[in-house]
Coordinates of C-alpha atoms and ligand atoms in Angstrom, one line a residue:
X1 CA 207.5 71.1 222.9
X2 CA 209.3 74.1 224.2
X3 CA 212.9 74.7 222.9
X4 CA 215.5 76.4 225.0
X5 CA 218.6 77.8 223.2
X6 CA 221.4 76.9 225.7
X7 CA 225.1 76.8 226.4
X8 CA 226.6 75.0 229.4
X9 CA 227.2 77.6 232.2
X10 CA 225.7 80.5 230.4
X11 CA 222.5 82.3 231.4
X12 CA 220.3 79.6 229.8
X13 CA 220.9 77.5 233.0
X14 CA 218.5 80.0 234.8
X15 CA 215.7 78.8 232.5
X16 CA 216.9 75.2 232.2
X17 CA 216.9 74.8 236.0
X18 CA 213.3 76.1 236.2
X19 CA 212.1 73.9 233.4
X20 CA 213.7 70.9 235.3
X21 CA 212.2 71.9 238.5
X22 CA 208.6 72.1 237.1
X23 CA 209.2 69.0 234.9
X24 CA 208.1 71.0 231.8
X25 CA 208.8 69.2 228.5
X26 CA 211.5 70.9 226.5
X27 CA 214.4 70.3 224.2
X28 CA 217.8 71.9 224.4
X29 CA 219.1 73.6 221.2
X30 CA 223.0 73.9 221.7
X31 CA 224.4 77.4 221.1
X32 CA 228.0 78.0 220.2
X33 CA 230.2 80.6 221.9
X34 CA 228.4 83.9 221.1
X35 CA 231.4 86.0 221.8
X36 CA 234.0 83.9 219.7
X37 CA 231.9 82.4 216.9
X38 CA 230.2 84.7 214.5
X39 CA 228.2 81.8 212.9
X40 CA 226.7 81.1 216.4
X41 CA 225.6 84.7 216.7
X42 CA 224.3 84.8 213.2
X43 CA 222.2 81.7 213.7
X44 CA 220.8 82.9 217.0
X45 CA 220.1 86.5 215.7
X46 CA 217.4 85.0 213.4
X47 CA 215.4 84.1 216.5
X48 CA 216.7 86.7 219.1
X49 CA 217.9 89.8 217.5
X50 CA 220.2 90.4 220.6
X51 CA 221.7 87.0 220.2
X52 CA 221.5 86.3 223.9
X53 CA 220.6 83.2 225.9
X54 CA 218.3 82.2 227.5
X55 CA 216.1 82.3 224.4
X56 CA 213.0 80.1 224.9
X57 CA 210.5 79.2 222.1
X58 CA 207.1 78.2 223.5
X59 CA 204.9 75.6 222.1
X60 CA 202.9 78.1 220.0
X61 CA 206.1 79.6 218.6
X62 CA 206.3 82.6 220.8
X63 CA 209.9 83.6 221.4
X64 CA 210.9 84.8 224.9
X65 CA 214.4 86.4 225.3
X66 CA 214.2 87.8 228.9
X67 CA 215.0 85.5 231.8
X68 CA 212.7 87.3 234.2
X69 CA 209.8 87.2 231.9
X70 CA 210.5 83.4 231.3
X71 CA 210.7 82.9 235.1
X72 CA 207.2 84.5 235.6
X73 CA 205.8 82.7 232.5
X74 CA 207.0 79.2 233.5
X75 CA 205.4 79.6 236.9
X76 CA 202.2 80.3 235.0
X77 CA 202.5 77.4 232.7
X78 CA 203.4 75.1 235.6
X79 CA 200.5 76.6 237.6
X80 CA 202.7 76.5 240.7
X81 CA 204.0 79.1 243.2
X82 CA 207.0 77.0 244.2
X83 CA 209.5 79.3 242.6
X84 CA 207.5 82.5 242.2
X85 CA 205.5 83.6 245.3
X86 CA 201.9 84.2 244.4
X87 CA 200.1 87.5 244.7
X88 CA 199.2 86.8 248.3
X89 CA 202.5 85.7 249.5
X90 CA 204.3 88.0 251.9
X91 CA 207.5 87.4 249.9
X92 CA 206.0 88.6 246.7
X93 CA 207.1 92.2 246.7
X94 CA 210.6 91.4 247.8
X95 CA 210.8 88.6 245.2
X96 CA 209.8 90.8 242.3
X97 CA 212.1 93.5 243.4
X98 CA 215.1 91.2 243.6
X99 CA 214.2 89.5 240.3
X100 CA 214.1 92.8 238.5
X101 CA 217.3 94.0 240.3
X102 CA 219.0 91.0 239.0
X103 CA 218.1 91.5 235.4
X104 CA 218.1 95.3 235.3
X105 CA 221.3 96.0 237.4
X106 CA 223.4 92.9 237.8
X107 CA 223.0 91.2 234.4
X108 CA 224.0 94.3 232.4
X109 CA 227.4 94.3 234.2
X110 CA 228.1 91.0 232.2
X111 CA 226.5 92.4 229.0
X112 CA 228.9 95.4 229.1
X113 CA 231.9 93.7 230.7
X114 CA 232.1 90.5 228.8
X115 CA 233.6 92.2 225.6
X116 CA 234.3 95.7 226.4
X117 CA 235.4 96.3 222.7
X118 CA 231.7 96.2 221.8
X119 CA 231.0 99.3 223.8
X120 CA 234.4 101.2 224.0
X121 CA 235.9 102.0 220.6
X122 CA 239.2 103.1 221.9
X123 CA 241.4 100.2 222.8
X124 CA 243.1 102.1 225.5
X125 CA 239.8 102.8 227.3
X126 CA 238.7 99.2 227.5
X127 CA 240.7 97.9 230.5
X128 CA 239.5 100.8 232.7
X129 CA 235.9 100.4 231.5
X130 CA 236.1 96.7 232.4
X131 CA 237.4 97.6 235.8
X132 CA 234.7 100.1 236.5
X133 CA 231.9 97.8 235.3
X134 CA 233.3 94.9 237.5
X135 CA 233.6 97.3 240.4
X136 CA 229.9 98.2 240.0
X137 CA 229.0 94.6 239.8
X138 CA 230.7 94.0 243.1
X139 CA 228.7 96.9 244.6
X140 CA 225.5 95.4 243.4
X141 CA 226.3 91.9 244.9
X142 CA 227.1 93.6 248.2
X143 CA 223.7 95.2 248.2
X144 CA 222.1 91.8 247.6
X145 CA 224.3 90.4 250.4
X146 CA 222.9 92.9 252.8
X147 CA 219.4 92.1 251.7
X148 CA 220.0 88.3 252.1
X149 CA 221.4 89.0 255.6
X150 CA 218.5 91.2 256.7
X151 CA 216.0 90.2 259.3
X152 CA 213.3 89.5 256.8
X153 CA 215.7 87.0 255.2
X154 CA 216.5 84.7 258.1
X155 CA 216.8 81.4 256.5
X156 CA 218.8 79.4 253.9
X157 CA 217.4 81.2 250.9
X158 CA 217.5 84.8 249.6
X159 CA 214.0 85.5 250.8
X160 CA 214.4 83.5 254.1
X161 CA 212.6 80.2 254.6
X162 CA 211.4 79.6 251.1
X163 CA 213.4 78.9 248.0
X164 CA 212.5 81.1 244.9
X165 CA 213.7 81.6 241.4
X166 CA 216.0 84.4 242.8
X167 CA 218.1 81.6 244.4
X168 CA 218.5 79.9 240.9
X169 CA 219.9 83.2 239.6
X170 CA 222.3 83.2 242.4
X171 CA 223.2 79.5 241.9
X172 CA 224.5 80.5 238.4
X173 CA 225.8 84.0 239.1
X174 CA 228.0 82.9 242.1
X175 CA 230.0 80.8 239.6
X176 CA 230.5 83.8 237.3
X177 CA 232.6 87.0 237.8
X178 CA 234.1 88.0 240.1
X179 CA 234.5 84.4 241.0
X180 CA 233.9 81.9 243.7
X181 CA 236.7 83.0 246.0
X182 CA 235.3 86.6 245.9
X183 CA 231.8 85.5 246.7
X184 CA 232.9 83.3 249.6
X185 CA 235.0 86.0 251.0
X186 CA 232.8 89.1 250.4
X187 CA 229.3 87.9 250.0
X188 CA 229.2 84.6 252.0
X189 CA 225.4 84.6 252.3
X190 CA 225.1 84.7 248.5
X191 CA 227.7 82.0 248.1
X192 CA 225.9 79.8 250.6
X193 CA 222.6 80.3 248.8
X194 CA 224.3 79.4 245.5
X195 CA 225.7 76.2 247.0
X196 CA 222.4 75.3 248.6
X197 CA 220.4 75.7 245.4
X198 CA 222.9 73.8 243.4
X199 CA 222.6 70.9 245.9
X200 CA 218.8 70.7 245.7
X201 CA 217.8 67.4 244.1
X202 CA 214.8 68.7 242.3
X203 CA 217.0 70.2 239.6
X204 CA 218.3 66.7 238.7
X205 CA 221.6 67.0 236.8
X206 CA 221.2 70.6 235.5
X207 CA 223.9 72.1 237.6
X208 CA 226.5 69.4 237.0
X209 CA 225.8 69.5 233.2
X210 CA 226.2 73.3 233.2
X211 CA 229.1 73.6 235.5
X212 CA 231.0 70.2 235.4
X213 CA 234.3 71.7 236.5
X214 CA 233.0 74.1 239.2
X215 CA 230.7 71.4 240.6
X216 CA 233.6 68.9 240.8
X217 CA 235.9 71.5 242.6
Ligands
GSH301 N1 218.4 90.2 229.7 C1 218.8 88.9 229.3 C2 220.3 88.8 229.4 C3 220.8 87.6 228.8 C4 222.3 87.5 228.6 O1 223.0 88.6 228.7 N2 222.8 86.3 228.4 C5 224.3 86.2 228.1 C6 224.8 84.9 228.4 S1 225.0 84.7 230.2 C7 224.5 86.4 226.6 O2 223.8 85.7 225.9 N3 225.4 87.3 226.2 C8 225.7 87.4 224.8 C9 225.7 88.8 224.4 O3 225.3 89.6 225.2 O4 226.0 89.2 223.3 C10 218.1 88.0 230.3 O5 217.9 88.3 231.5 O6 217.7 86.9 229.9

């Protein structure tokens, strides 16, 4: 059975939501706070040298450490195009572009911003670094907002009429920095997509288990 290394509210939710959506058998392996707990990092590093989640171990022991690759592979395993538009779908190119934009541009703003001390040796430089990285993150979300509001995207989801795995990323990320209030005010389309995907009943209790406080409020 597949094993997903997971921590509530962290990036593992992106893979967890897809496993739930497809009904693919898996177990969850709890991971400690990777920023606060060295033993949690040490334990995960044995499987994923970057000590990041999602980390997904497939049935044959293959380890996947990249959420976009996991997204594409789970669609193959499920033999469904319900979250990943197939080669002939007109949304395919926009989907792939948004997926890679999320992991190549947006996700690193968390990697670098979460604990600036890992990247900025001088303590006096850290606050400014964090501010700059966060500002870059906001710029990236504004670009996504424009795309989600474009004429090709008329509809409840990022790509318009059909839900895709990109919406799952937004379901998680709109609960992360810069925070729900910012998304509501500055990127209302992204905020609405996040709410809609979290309300979809095919995910079961994934969202409430991952974000109990946020989902309650
Ligand atoms: N490229 C990875 C990034 C995953 C990632 O950064 N996950 C965060 C949790 S939201 C993490 O594990 N951070 C710990 C760290 O970077 O040390 C992906 O897209 O799956």
